[in-house]
Short mmCIF file of C-alpha atoms in Angstrom, two decimals:
data_model
loop_
_atom_site.label_atom_id
_atom_site.label_comp_id
_atom_site.label_asym_id
_atom_site.label_seq_id
_atom_site.Cartn_x
_atom_site.Cartn_y
_atom_site.Cartn_z
CA UNK C 1 31.96 -4.73 18.61
CA UNK C 2 30.67 -8.01 16.71
CA UNK C 3 27.12 -8.31 15.85
CA UNK C 4 26.91 -11.15 18.42
CA UNK C 5 26.51 -8.43 20.87
CA UNK C 6 22.92 -8.41 19.73
CA UNK C 7 22.30 -11.86 21.04
CA UNK C 8 22.64 -10.75 24.72
CA UNK C 9 20.46 -7.30 24.64
CA UNK C 10 17.46 -7.34 26.90
CA UNK C 11 14.49 -8.67 25.48
CA UNK C 12 11.88 -6.19 24.23
CA UNK C 13 9.84 -6.58 27.29
CA UNK C 14 12.97 -5.87 29.44
CA UNK C 15 13.73 -2.65 27.61
CA UNK C 16 11.95 0.69 29.03
CA UNK C 17 9.91 2.83 26.86
CA UNK C 18 9.50 5.51 29.20
CA UNK C 19 10.67 6.56 32.62
CA UNK C 20 7.52 8.10 33.89
CA UNK C 21 8.09 11.39 32.19
CA UNK C 22 9.79 10.96 28.86
CA UNK C 23 9.72 8.26 26.12
CA UNK C 24 12.86 5.99 26.35
CA UNK C 25 14.51 4.29 23.21
CA UNK C 26 17.97 3.89 21.79
CA UNK C 27 20.65 5.65 20.09
CA UNK C 28 23.34 4.19 18.31
CA UNK C 29 27.04 5.01 19.69
CA UNK C 30 28.41 4.52 16.01
CA UNK C 31 26.39 6.72 13.87
CA UNK C 32 23.76 8.45 16.11
CA UNK C 33 20.39 7.11 14.57
CA UNK C 34 17.70 7.08 17.14
CA UNK C 35 14.88 4.69 17.58
CA UNK C 36 11.61 4.43 19.62
CA UNK C 37 11.23 1.90 20.96
CA UNK C 38 14.78 0.65 21.41
CA UNK C 39 16.30 -2.09 18.86
CA UNK C 40 18.71 -4.81 19.09
CA UNK C 41 20.75 -3.64 16.05
CA UNK C 42 21.09 -0.12 14.59
CA UNK C 43 18.85 0.40 11.56
CA UNK C 44 21.12 2.86 9.82
CA UNK C 45 24.52 1.24 10.28
CA UNK C 46 24.19 -2.27 11.57
CA UNK C 47 25.98 -1.92 14.77
CA UNK C 48 24.55 -4.18 17.42
CA UNK C 49 23.22 -3.03 20.97
CA UNK C 50 22.63 0.62 20.48
CA UNK C 51 22.77 2.36 24.06
CA UNK C 52 19.41 2.97 25.90
CA UNK C 53 18.67 6.89 25.49
CA UNK C 54 16.07 8.89 27.08
CA UNK C 55 14.54 11.44 24.67
CA UNK C 56 13.37 15.20 25.20
CA UNK C 57 10.11 15.54 26.46
CA UNK C 58 9.27 18.19 24.01
CA UNK C 59 8.72 18.24 20.18
CA UNK C 60 7.54 19.60 17.19
CA UNK C 61 3.98 18.67 15.72
CA UNK C 62 4.77 17.81 12.03
CA UNK C 63 1.23 17.14 10.98
CA UNK C 64 -1.81 15.85 12.65
CA UNK C 65 -5.56 14.54 11.64
CA UNK C 66 -8.69 13.98 13.24
CA UNK C 67 -10.18 10.82 12.96
CA UNK C 68 -13.92 10.43 12.81
CA UNK C 69 -14.15 6.59 12.82
CA UNK C 70 -14.35 5.53 16.16
CA UNK C 71 -12.21 2.16 17.46
CA UNK C 72 -12.97 0.03 20.52
CA UNK C 73 -12.15 1.91 23.39
CA UNK C 74 -11.51 4.97 21.60
CA UNK C 75 -14.54 7.10 20.74
CA UNK C 76 -14.31 9.66 17.50
CA UNK C 77 -13.22 12.07 16.83
CA UNK C 78 -9.78 11.78 18.51
CA UNK C 79 -6.74 13.65 17.00
CA UNK C 80 -3.51 11.88 15.86
CA UNK C 81 -0.16 13.59 15.10
CA UNK C 82 3.27 12.87 14.09
CA UNK C 83 5.77 14.51 16.32
CA UNK C 84 9.68 15.02 15.68
CA UNK C 85 11.14 14.96 19.22
CA UNK C 86 13.55 17.84 20.09
CA UNK C 87 17.28 17.34 20.33
CA UNK C 88 17.23 15.11 17.21
CA UNK C 89 14.96 12.68 18.77
CA UNK C 90 13.04 10.09 16.65
CA UNK C 91 9.79 11.05 14.99
CA UNK C 92 6.71 9.21 16.56
CA UNK C 93 3.16 8.79 16.09
CA UNK C 94 0.82 9.67 18.97
CA UNK C 95 -2.63 11.09 19.87
CA UNK C 96 -2.74 14.61 20.37
CA UNK C 97 -4.88 15.85 23.14
CA UNK C 98 -5.70 19.51 22.52
CA UNK C 99 -8.21 20.04 25.42
CA UNK C 100 -10.36 22.04 23.21
CA UNK C 101 -7.76 24.03 21.30
CA UNK C 102 -7.08 23.56 17.77
CA UNK C 103 -3.60 21.84 16.53
CA UNK C 104 -1.54 23.49 14.18
CA UNK C 105 1.62 22.01 12.21
CA UNK C 106 4.75 23.35 13.50
CA UNK C 107 3.30 23.95 17.21
CA UNK C 108 5.51 22.78 20.29
CA UNK C 109 4.08 19.77 22.03
CA UNK C 110 5.11 17.95 25.25
CA UNK C 111 4.90 14.11 25.62
CA UNK C 112 2.60 12.89 28.38
CA UNK C 113 2.98 9.34 30.00
CA UNK C 114 0.10 7.50 31.29
CA UNK C 115 -0.16 5.69 34.29
CA UNK C 116 0.95 1.98 34.38
CA UNK C 117 -1.32 -0.31 32.37
CA UNK C 118 -3.04 2.76 30.62
CA UNK C 119 -3.85 2.89 26.86
CA UNK C 120 -2.22 4.73 25.03
CA UNK C 121 0.99 4.47 27.26
CA UNK C 122 1.79 7.97 25.94
CA UNK C 123 0.47 11.16 24.16
CA UNK C 124 0.89 14.57 23.29
CA UNK C 125 -0.29 17.96 24.59
CA UNK C 126 0.36 21.53 23.64
CA UNK C 127 3.57 22.72 25.20
CA UNK C 128 2.24 25.78 27.36
CA UNK C 129 5.81 26.74 28.26
CA UNK C 130 7.21 26.90 24.75
CA UNK C 131 8.32 30.33 23.87
CA UNK O 1 18.48 -14.62 -18.26
CA UNK O 2 16.54 -11.48 -17.62
CA UNK O 3 13.28 -10.51 -16.62
CA UNK O 4 12.66 -9.81 -20.37
CA UNK O 5 12.08 -13.40 -20.90
CA UNK O 6 8.91 -13.41 -18.87
CA UNK O 7 5.37 -12.78 -20.41
CA UNK O 8 2.08 -12.09 -18.94
CA UNK O 9 -0.02 -14.75 -20.71
CA UNK O 10 -3.28 -14.29 -18.90
CA UNK O 11 -5.22 -12.09 -16.69
CA UNK O 12 -8.57 -12.41 -14.76
CA UNK O 13 -10.68 -10.84 -12.16
CA UNK O 14 -13.49 -11.54 -10.07
CA UNK O 15 -15.23 -8.20 -9.58
CA UNK O 16 -14.58 -6.19 -6.89
CA UNK O 17 -17.26 -5.16 -4.50
CA UNK O 18 -19.59 -6.79 -1.75
CA UNK O 19 -20.31 -10.23 -2.43
CA UNK O 20 -21.90 -11.83 0.60
CA UNK O 21 -22.79 -15.08 -0.58
CA UNK O 22 -19.25 -15.59 -2.24
CA UNK O 23 -16.60 -17.56 -0.39
CA UNK O 24 -12.87 -17.20 -0.76
CA UNK O 25 -13.11 -20.24 -3.01
CA UNK O 26 -15.91 -18.68 -5.32
CA UNK O 27 -13.90 -15.47 -5.60
CA UNK O 28 -10.43 -17.23 -6.41
CA UNK O 29 -12.10 -19.58 -8.56
CA UNK O 30 -13.43 -16.81 -11.00
CA UNK O 31 -10.16 -14.81 -11.05
CA UNK O 32 -7.80 -17.83 -11.81
CA UNK O 33 -10.15 -19.75 -14.29
CA UNK O 34 -10.52 -16.35 -16.06
CA UNK O 35 -7.01 -15.91 -16.15
CA UNK O 36 -6.19 -19.53 -17.36
CA UNK O 37 -8.91 -19.16 -20.07
CA UNK O 38 -7.46 -15.88 -21.10
CA UNK O 39 -3.99 -17.83 -21.26
CA UNK O 40 -5.61 -20.75 -23.17
CA UNK O 41 -4.38 -23.22 -20.53
CA UNK O 42 -5.84 -25.61 -18.25
CA UNK O 43 -5.09 -26.17 -14.73
CA UNK O 44 -2.74 -28.97 -15.23
CA UNK O 45 -0.37 -26.71 -17.26
CA UNK O 46 0.53 -24.75 -14.19
CA UNK O 47 4.05 -25.62 -12.65
CA UNK O 48 3.60 -23.41 -9.39
CA UNK O 49 1.20 -21.12 -7.81
CA UNK O 50 2.17 -17.96 -5.66
CA UNK O 51 -1.12 -17.16 -3.73
CA UNK O 52 -1.58 -13.76 -1.99
CA UNK O 53 -3.96 -12.93 0.80
CA UNK O 54 -3.65 -10.75 3.79
CA UNK O 55 -6.65 -11.01 5.93
CA UNK O 56 -7.98 -14.57 5.72
CA UNK O 57 -6.43 -15.54 8.98
CA UNK O 58 -8.07 -12.77 11.07
CA UNK O 59 -11.30 -12.70 8.98
CA UNK O 60 -11.95 -16.00 8.02
CA UNK O 61 -9.89 -18.18 10.43
CA UNK O 62 -7.95 -19.75 7.72
CA UNK O 63 -4.55 -18.55 9.07
CA UNK O 64 -2.60 -21.44 7.38
CA UNK O 65 -2.56 -22.96 3.86
CA UNK O 66 -4.83 -20.27 2.37
CA UNK O 67 -3.74 -20.89 -0.90
CA UNK O 68 -3.70 -24.58 -1.03
CA UNK O 69 -7.47 -24.54 0.22
CA UNK O 70 -8.64 -22.27 -2.49
CA UNK O 71 -6.59 -23.88 -5.00
CA UNK O 72 -7.95 -27.43 -4.37
CA UNK O 73 -11.26 -25.83 -5.26
CA UNK O 74 -10.15 -25.67 -8.85
CA UNK O 75 -8.19 -28.94 -9.14
CA UNK O 76 -4.83 -27.42 -8.50
CA UNK O 77 -3.00 -30.12 -6.09
CA UNK O 78 0.55 -31.73 -6.11
CA UNK O 79 2.33 -28.67 -7.59
CA UNK O 80 3.92 -26.11 -5.15
CA UNK O 81 1.71 -23.39 -3.70
CA UNK O 82 3.38 -20.82 -1.74
CA UNK O 83 1.48 -18.42 0.32
CA UNK O 84 2.46 -14.65 0.29
CA UNK O 85 1.36 -11.95 2.85
CA UNK O 86 2.65 -8.55 2.53
CA UNK O 87 -0.34 -6.57 3.63
CA UNK O 88 -1.83 -4.32 0.56
CA UNK O 89 1.27 -5.39 -1.37
CA UNK O 90 0.73 -8.95 -1.31
CA UNK O 91 -0.38 -9.68 -5.00
CA UNK O 92 2.65 -7.65 -6.25
CA UNK O 93 4.83 -9.52 -4.00
CA UNK O 94 3.51 -12.69 -5.13
CA UNK O 95 4.12 -11.52 -8.55
CA UNK O 96 7.70 -11.02 -7.93
CA UNK O 97 8.22 -14.30 -6.44
CA UNK O 98 6.74 -15.79 -9.54
CA UNK O 99 9.23 -13.87 -11.77
CA UNK O 100 12.02 -15.10 -9.51
CA UNK O 101 10.78 -18.76 -9.81
CA UNK O 102 10.65 -18.58 -13.63
CA UNK O 103 14.03 -16.81 -13.89
CA UNK O 104 15.72 -19.19 -11.36
CA UNK O 105 14.53 -21.99 -14.01
CA UNK O 106 12.33 -23.83 -11.62
CA UNK O 107 8.96 -23.38 -13.40
CA UNK O 108 7.66 -22.42 -16.98
CA UNK O 109 4.00 -21.37 -16.27
CA UNK O 110 3.26 -19.92 -12.79
CA UNK O 111 -0.31 -19.10 -11.81
CA UNK O 112 -0.38 -15.97 -9.52
CA UNK O 113 -3.59 -15.58 -7.49
CA UNK O 114 -4.63 -12.68 -4.70
CA UNK O 115 -7.94 -12.96 -2.97
CA UNK O 116 -9.49 -11.28 -0.18
CA UNK O 117 -13.04 -11.19 1.63
CA UNK O 118 -13.21 -8.00 3.83
CA UNK O 119 -16.87 -7.91 4.28
CA UNK O 120 -17.84 -10.05 7.13
CA UNK O 121 -20.51 -9.66 9.77
CA UNK O 122 -18.66 -7.34 12.20
CA UNK O 123 -16.95 -4.35 10.48
CA UNK O 124 -14.87 -3.72 13.56
CA UNK O 125 -13.08 -6.94 12.88
CA UNK O 126 -12.08 -5.84 9.52
CA UNK O 127 -10.73 -2.43 10.94
CA UNK O 128 -8.82 -4.53 13.48
CA UNK O 129 -7.37 -6.67 10.91
CA UNK O 130 -6.44 -3.80 8.78
CA UNK O 131 -4.62 -2.29 11.92
CA UNK O 132 -2.40 -5.28 11.82
CA UNK O 133 -0.68 -3.89 8.74
CA UNK O 134 1.29 -1.70 11.33
CA UNK O 135 4.14 -2.65 13.98
CA UNK O 136 1.73 -3.58 16.81
CA UNK O 137 4.41 -3.57 19.23
CA UNK O 138 4.88 -0.10 18.55
CA UNK O 139 1.58 1.45 17.56
CA UNK O 140 -0.91 -0.70 19.37
CA UNK O 141 -3.58 1.44 21.39
CA UNK O 142 -2.76 4.61 19.56
CA UNK O 143 -5.77 4.37 17.15
CA UNK O 144 -3.50 4.72 14.25
CA UNK O 145 -5.96 3.78 11.09
CA UNK O 146 -4.77 3.47 7.40
CA UNK O 147 -6.97 6.43 6.58
CA UNK O 148 -5.21 8.45 9.53
CA UNK O 149 -1.72 7.82 8.15
CA UNK O 150 -2.85 9.34 4.87
CA UNK O 151 -4.51 12.17 6.17
CA UNK O 152 -1.44 13.28 8.05
CA UNK O 153 0.85 12.63 4.92
CA UNK O 154 -1.52 14.82 2.89
CA UNK O 155 -2.05 17.45 5.41
CA UNK O 156 1.70 18.22 5.53
CA UNK O 157 1.89 18.58 1.88
CA UNK O 158 -1.14 20.85 1.80
CA UNK O 159 0.41 22.79 4.74
CA UNK O 160 3.75 23.01 2.68
CA UNK O 161 1.87 24.46 -0.38
CA UNK O 162 2.70 21.54 -2.60
CA UNK O 163 -0.97 20.48 -2.80
CA UNK O 164 -4.28 22.10 -2.48
CA UNK O 165 -7.58 20.76 -1.00
CA UNK O 166 -8.86 21.47 -4.57
CA UNK O 167 -6.46 18.99 -6.05
CA UNK O 168 -7.46 16.09 -3.46
CA UNK O 169 -11.01 16.67 -4.59
CA UNK O 170 -9.92 16.80 -8.12
CA UNK O 171 -8.16 13.27 -8.25
CA UNK O 172 -11.05 11.97 -6.43
CA UNK O 173 -13.35 12.88 -9.01
CA UNK O 174 -11.32 11.62 -11.54
CA UNK O 175 -10.92 8.24 -9.69
CA UNK O 176 -14.68 7.85 -9.65
CA UNK O 177 -15.20 8.80 -13.06
CA UNK O 178 -12.79 6.13 -14.29
CA UNK O 179 -14.26 3.61 -11.96
CA UNK O 180 -17.50 4.42 -13.51
CA UNK O 181 -16.33 2.90 -16.90
CA UNK O 182 -14.82 -0.35 -15.50
CA UNK O 183 -17.11 -3.18 -15.31
CA UNK O 184 -14.66 -4.68 -12.58
CA UNK O 185 -15.03 -1.81 -10.23
CA UNK O 186 -16.68 -1.63 -6.75
CA UNK O 187 -17.64 2.25 -7.29
CA UNK O 188 -19.11 2.93 -10.52
CA UNK O 189 -20.88 6.23 -9.90
CA UNK O 190 -19.75 9.50 -11.28
CA UNK O 191 -19.53 12.31 -8.41
CA UNK O 192 -19.16 15.92 -8.30
CA UNK O 193 -16.57 18.03 -6.41
CA UNK O 194 -19.23 19.18 -4.24
CA UNK O 195 -20.02 15.54 -3.09
CA UNK O 196 -16.48 14.58 -2.57
CA UNK O 197 -16.09 17.78 -0.32
CA UNK O 198 -19.41 17.17 1.32
CA UNK O 199 -19.21 13.52 2.10
CA UNK O 200 -18.56 12.41 5.69
CA UNK O 201 -15.14 13.27 7.22
CA UNK O 202 -12.96 10.22 7.86
CA UNK O 203 -9.55 11.51 8.86
CA UNK O 204 -9.19 15.17 7.87
CA UNK O 205 -8.72 16.17 5.22
CA UNK O 206 -10.06 13.08 3.86
CA UNK O 207 -13.57 12.38 3.31
CA UNK O 208 -15.35 9.37 2.81
CA UNK O 209 -15.46 9.66 -1.47
CA UNK O 210 -11.62 10.14 -1.24
CA UNK O 211 -11.08 6.68 0.44
CA UNK O 212 -11.30 3.03 -0.57
CA UNK O 213 -13.63 1.03 1.29
CA UNK O 214 -13.98 -2.63 2.54
CA UNK O 215 -14.08 -4.88 -0.55
CA UNK O 216 -14.44 -8.49 -1.59
CA UNK O 217 -12.73 -9.49 -4.68
CA UNK O 218 -9.71 -11.54 -6.46
CA UNK O 219 -7.43 -11.25 -9.30
CA UNK O 220 -5.04 -13.54 -11.03
CA UNK O 221 -2.17 -13.37 -13.55
CA UNK O 222 -0.35 -16.23 -15.27
CA UNK O 223 3.17 -15.83 -16.26
CA UNK O 224 5.13 -17.91 -18.52
CA UNK O 225 8.99 -18.15 -19.69
CA UNK O 226 8.93 -16.80 -23.27
CA UNK O 227 8.35 -19.32 -25.95
CA UNK O 228 6.86 -22.00 -23.68
CA UNK O 229 3.49 -20.79 -24.58
CA UNK O 230 2.72 -20.00 -28.26
CA UNK O 231 1.06 -16.49 -28.38
CA UNK O 232 -2.74 -16.75 -29.32
CA UNK O 233 -2.02 -14.07 -32.18
CA UNK O 234 -2.74 -11.05 -29.79
CA UNK O 235 -0.23 -8.46 -28.58
CA UNK O 236 2.45 -9.81 -26.38
CA UNK O 237 2.89 -8.48 -22.67
CA UNK O 238 6.16 -8.92 -21.09
CA UNK O 239 7.79 -8.03 -17.67
CA UNK O 240 10.38 -5.50 -18.03
CA UNK O 241 11.06 -4.90 -14.33
CA UNK O 242 10.02 -6.35 -11.08
CA UNK O 243 11.18 -4.75 -7.83
CA UNK O 244 10.46 -4.70 -4.08
CA UNK O 245 11.71 -2.85 -1.11
CA UNK O 246 10.98 -2.56 2.43
CA UNK O 247 10.18 0.82 4.38
CA UNK O 248 12.85 2.21 6.49
CA UNK O 249 13.09 4.47 9.62
CA UNK O 250 12.91 7.76 8.19
CA UNK O 251 14.18 11.15 9.41
CA UNK O 252 11.98 12.55 6.93
CA UNK O 253 14.91 13.74 4.53
CA UNK O 254 15.61 10.43 2.74
CA UNK O 255 13.97 9.78 -0.70
CA UNK O 256 10.52 8.02 -0.37
CA UNK O 257 10.20 4.20 -0.53
CA UNK O 258 8.17 4.31 -3.64
CA UNK O 259 11.14 6.64 -5.09
CA UNK O 260 13.75 4.05 -4.13
CA UNK O 261 11.67 1.01 -5.44
CA UNK O 262 10.75 2.85 -8.76
CA UNK O 263 14.20 4.06 -9.38
CA UNK O 264 15.39 0.41 -9.29
CA UNK O 265 12.72 -0.83 -11.51
CA UNK O 266 13.54 1.91 -14.20
CA UNK O 267 17.23 1.01 -13.89
CA UNK O 268 16.28 -2.65 -14.28
CA UNK O 269 14.35 -1.93 -17.36
CA UNK O 270 16.62 0.65 -18.85
CA UNK O 271 13.69 3.04 -18.76
CA UNK O 272 12.79 6.39 -17.20
CA UNK O 273 9.49 7.74 -15.95
CA UNK O 274 9.06 9.68 -19.27
CA UNK O 275 8.51 6.05 -21.03
CA UNK O 276 5.69 5.24 -18.95
CA UNK O 277 2.67 5.31 -21.07
CA UNK O 278 0.04 4.06 -18.55
CA UNK O 279 0.26 3.49 -14.71
CA UNK O 280 -1.72 2.03 -12.11
CA UNK O 281 -0.39 3.47 -8.50
CA UNK O 282 -1.23 2.59 -5.23
CA UNK O 283 -4.08 5.24 -4.12
CA UNK O 284 -5.67 3.64 -1.06
CA UNK O 285 -7.08 7.02 -0.68
CA UNK O 286 -7.41 8.84 -3.94
CA UNK O 287 -5.35 11.85 -3.17
CA UNK O 288 -2.27 9.40 -2.68
CA UNK O 289 -2.19 9.14 -6.44
CA UNK O 290 -0.97 12.79 -6.48
CA UNK O 291 1.95 11.79 -3.91
CA UNK O 292 2.94 9.01 -6.45
CA UNK O 293 3.27 11.40 -9.32
CA UNK O 294 6.14 12.85 -7.59
CA UNK O 295 7.67 9.86 -6.13
CA UNK O 296 7.33 7.79 -9.52
CA UNK O 297 8.93 10.95 -11.38
CA UNK O 298 5.96 12.00 -13.45
CA UNK O 299 6.46 15.32 -12.28
CA UNK O 300 8.89 17.49 -9.93
CA UNK O 301 8.29 18.38 -6.46
CA UNK O 302 5.16 20.50 -6.10
CA UNK O 303 4.20 19.58 -9.50
CA UNK O 304 1.28 17.03 -8.98
CA UNK O 305 -1.36 19.44 -8.63
CA UNK O 306 -0.45 21.07 -11.84
CA UNK O 307 0.10 17.61 -13.79
CA UNK O 308 -3.38 16.55 -12.63
CA UNK O 309 -4.89 20.04 -13.89
CA UNK O 310 -3.17 19.41 -17.25
CA UNK O 311 -5.31 16.54 -17.88
CA UNK O 312 -2.34 14.57 -18.67
CA UNK O 313 -3.27 11.62 -16.29
CA UNK O 314 -6.97 11.40 -17.60
CA UNK O 315 -7.88 8.36 -19.60
CA UNK O 316 -7.51 10.47 -22.83
CA UNK O 317 -4.42 12.32 -21.61
CA UNK O 318 -0.76 11.91 -22.70
CA UNK O 319 0.00 9.58 -19.48
CA UNK O 320 -3.29 8.07 -17.83
CA UNK O 321 -2.97 7.05 -14.26
CA UNK O 322 -5.28 4.79 -12.66
CA UNK O 323 -7.83 4.31 -15.65
CA UNK O 324 -9.23 1.42 -13.65
CA UNK O 325 -10.44 3.81 -10.81
CA UNK O 326 -7.44 2.86 -8.77
CA UNK O 327 -7.87 1.33 -5.33
CA UNK O 328 -10.20 3.93 -4.19
CA UNK O 329 -12.69 3.38 -6.94
CA UNK O 330 -12.08 -0.03 -8.70
CA UNK O 331 -11.68 -1.21 -5.13
CA UNK O 332 -9.04 -2.43 -2.71
CA UNK O 333 -9.64 -5.99 -2.14
CA UNK O 334 -6.36 -6.00 -0.28
CA UNK O 335 -4.44 -9.12 -1.09
CA UNK O 336 -5.73 -8.98 -4.70
CA UNK O 337 -5.03 -5.38 -5.53
CA UNK O 338 -1.57 -5.68 -6.87
CA UNK O 339 -2.83 -8.35 -9.30
CA UNK O 340 -5.96 -6.39 -10.36
CA UNK O 341 -3.30 -3.56 -11.47
CA UNK O 342 -1.49 -5.93 -13.55
CA UNK O 343 -4.76 -7.16 -14.97
CA UNK O 344 -5.79 -3.61 -15.95
CA UNK O 345 -2.50 -2.88 -17.45
CA UNK O 346 -2.29 -5.92 -19.49
CA UNK O 347 -5.87 -5.14 -20.94
CA UNK O 348 -4.70 -1.68 -21.52
CA UNK O 349 -1.40 -2.94 -23.31
CA UNK O 350 -3.23 -5.28 -25.41
CA UNK O 351 -5.97 -2.79 -26.25
CA UNK O 352 -8.66 -4.62 -24.87
CA UNK O 353 -9.87 -2.23 -21.95
CA UNK O 354 -12.88 -1.30 -23.79
CA UNK O 355 -14.75 1.93 -22.43
CA UNK O 356 -11.65 2.98 -20.54
CA UNK O 357 -8.80 2.24 -23.28
CA UNK O 358 -5.90 4.50 -23.22
CA UNK O 359 -4.26 5.55 -26.38
CA UNK O 360 -1.82 3.04 -27.76
CA UNK O 361 0.19 2.62 -24.44
CA UNK O 362 3.77 0.42 -25.04
CA UNK O 363 4.92 0.72 -21.31
CA UNK O 364 2.86 0.34 -18.27
CA UNK O 365 3.88 0.79 -14.55
CA UNK O 366 1.97 -0.92 -11.59
CA UNK O 367 2.90 0.42 -8.17
CA UNK O 368 1.52 -1.30 -5.11
CA UNK O 369 2.51 -0.42 -1.38
CA UNK O 370 1.68 -2.30 1.72
CA UNK O 371 1.38 -1.78 5.33
CA UNK O 372 3.20 1.10 7.30
CA UNK O 373 6.23 1.63 9.53
CA UNK O 374 6.50 4.81 11.22
CA UNK O 375 6.17 7.53 8.68
CA UNK O 376 6.55 5.22 5.52
CA UNK O 377 5.10 2.26 3.77
CA UNK O 378 6.27 -1.09 4.94
CA UNK O 379 6.38 -2.63 1.38
CA UNK O 380 6.71 -1.13 -2.27
CA UNK O 381 6.55 -3.14 -5.07
CA UNK O 382 6.95 -1.52 -8.69
CA UNK O 383 6.43 -3.73 -12.18
CA UNK O 384 7.09 -2.40 -15.56
CA UNK O 385 5.20 -4.19 -18.51
CA UNK O 386 5.87 -3.62 -22.13
CA UNK O 387 3.73 -4.27 -25.18
CA UNK O 388 6.18 -5.89 -27.54
CA UNK O 389 4.05 -5.59 -30.78
CA UNK O 390 3.69 -2.38 -32.48
CA UNK O 391 0.13 -0.80 -32.62
CA UNK O 392 -1.28 -0.85 -36.09
#
């Protein structure tokens, strides 16, 4: 497939970022590299138009921090984390809502998708069903 | 032609700190005029300008022709002025463009200037401007502040046993002690480990005294093709390597961006990390200096705490790092930072760093990163400078 396939991919606004319960991005059919959100050309091998891909709803919290400096619409403290989504999904940043519990590196988390128009669009919570 | 044919013939700074009554033009004027005076040149000796700034568009509303507007204040018109924005690495990126312009044969004498004015009436605007150093299409609304990115990175290393909280504190104490010796520094107060640990939490494990803060300032460097400007009888500093790289989508298993960029710089110069006598590294949060030790090859994985503990990276050690106080204590006037590093290294290599002079350095390394993509800096620049004259 020639690079010109990247000319006709959906616009960024047309590409879904979630399906209501999971994050959606792209996965390269050539090399398997994943990206959230989807891209027009694979960042690893340069193949155009990587396929739309729905990622696992579960992942591992690699690291986190509690931020004590508020931002508009975001009272402090709040917790941010870096999560590696399961099934060789992408590594993404997001808020971690612990609902009073203490976060820990290596803990299983589950992605939550907000309602339409909600900010942020997604966040993570402890995965209560994890073994 | 190689980069060996380019010399740093002048450097200058406006002190970093809070300068409420000083405009971008005032800050830039002091840095540029100081650098030109240092070089023994007038403004009409300059062939081209690369002007670095990151935030004047959002903070002062000067989105376009930032360089042209500050340069006309010091009588620089007509010659090409190119504006450079690469977040916190704007200054070093501009320096690299100047190196390339001279190598390309299009200029003999180039002024590289970085200016930033982050103190505005509403601190929230400055924080919002800093957040634009990420890919907003991806991270907007998450609340991903600079401090948080570093906090997460450091927590991971502490959890893996590669750093301790004591290491984070100790390097912050060192940063402040060095800054206290630097007349250009924003933070010039010695602090104790207890004060660092007890200061306000920002993004754990980071506390206030570990972090760089909002800062005004400017720095400038004059580069020239070797032989064009006669040496003023003082030690010559030349550019041995000038490398830049962009961050990549990481799976966590690749070498870091800094490592990639530094490897290219060492290869360009035919040098290795063991040859570096003094370094100015990108420590927007003081503990990031420890990460840089590993990524620049100053120690092996997990060796940063021991290297710090050995005293080697102190001003009187065998390989001093951030004698200026680094970003966290000298200050981090974003677009000026990369050039402030080069000013410091030039003073160190010439033996002009007064109360913070390191012992007869020959090779200096400047490491300046900028922005972030998910999990990695967006930009990295590494420059290697050499004092060509022997020390007496």
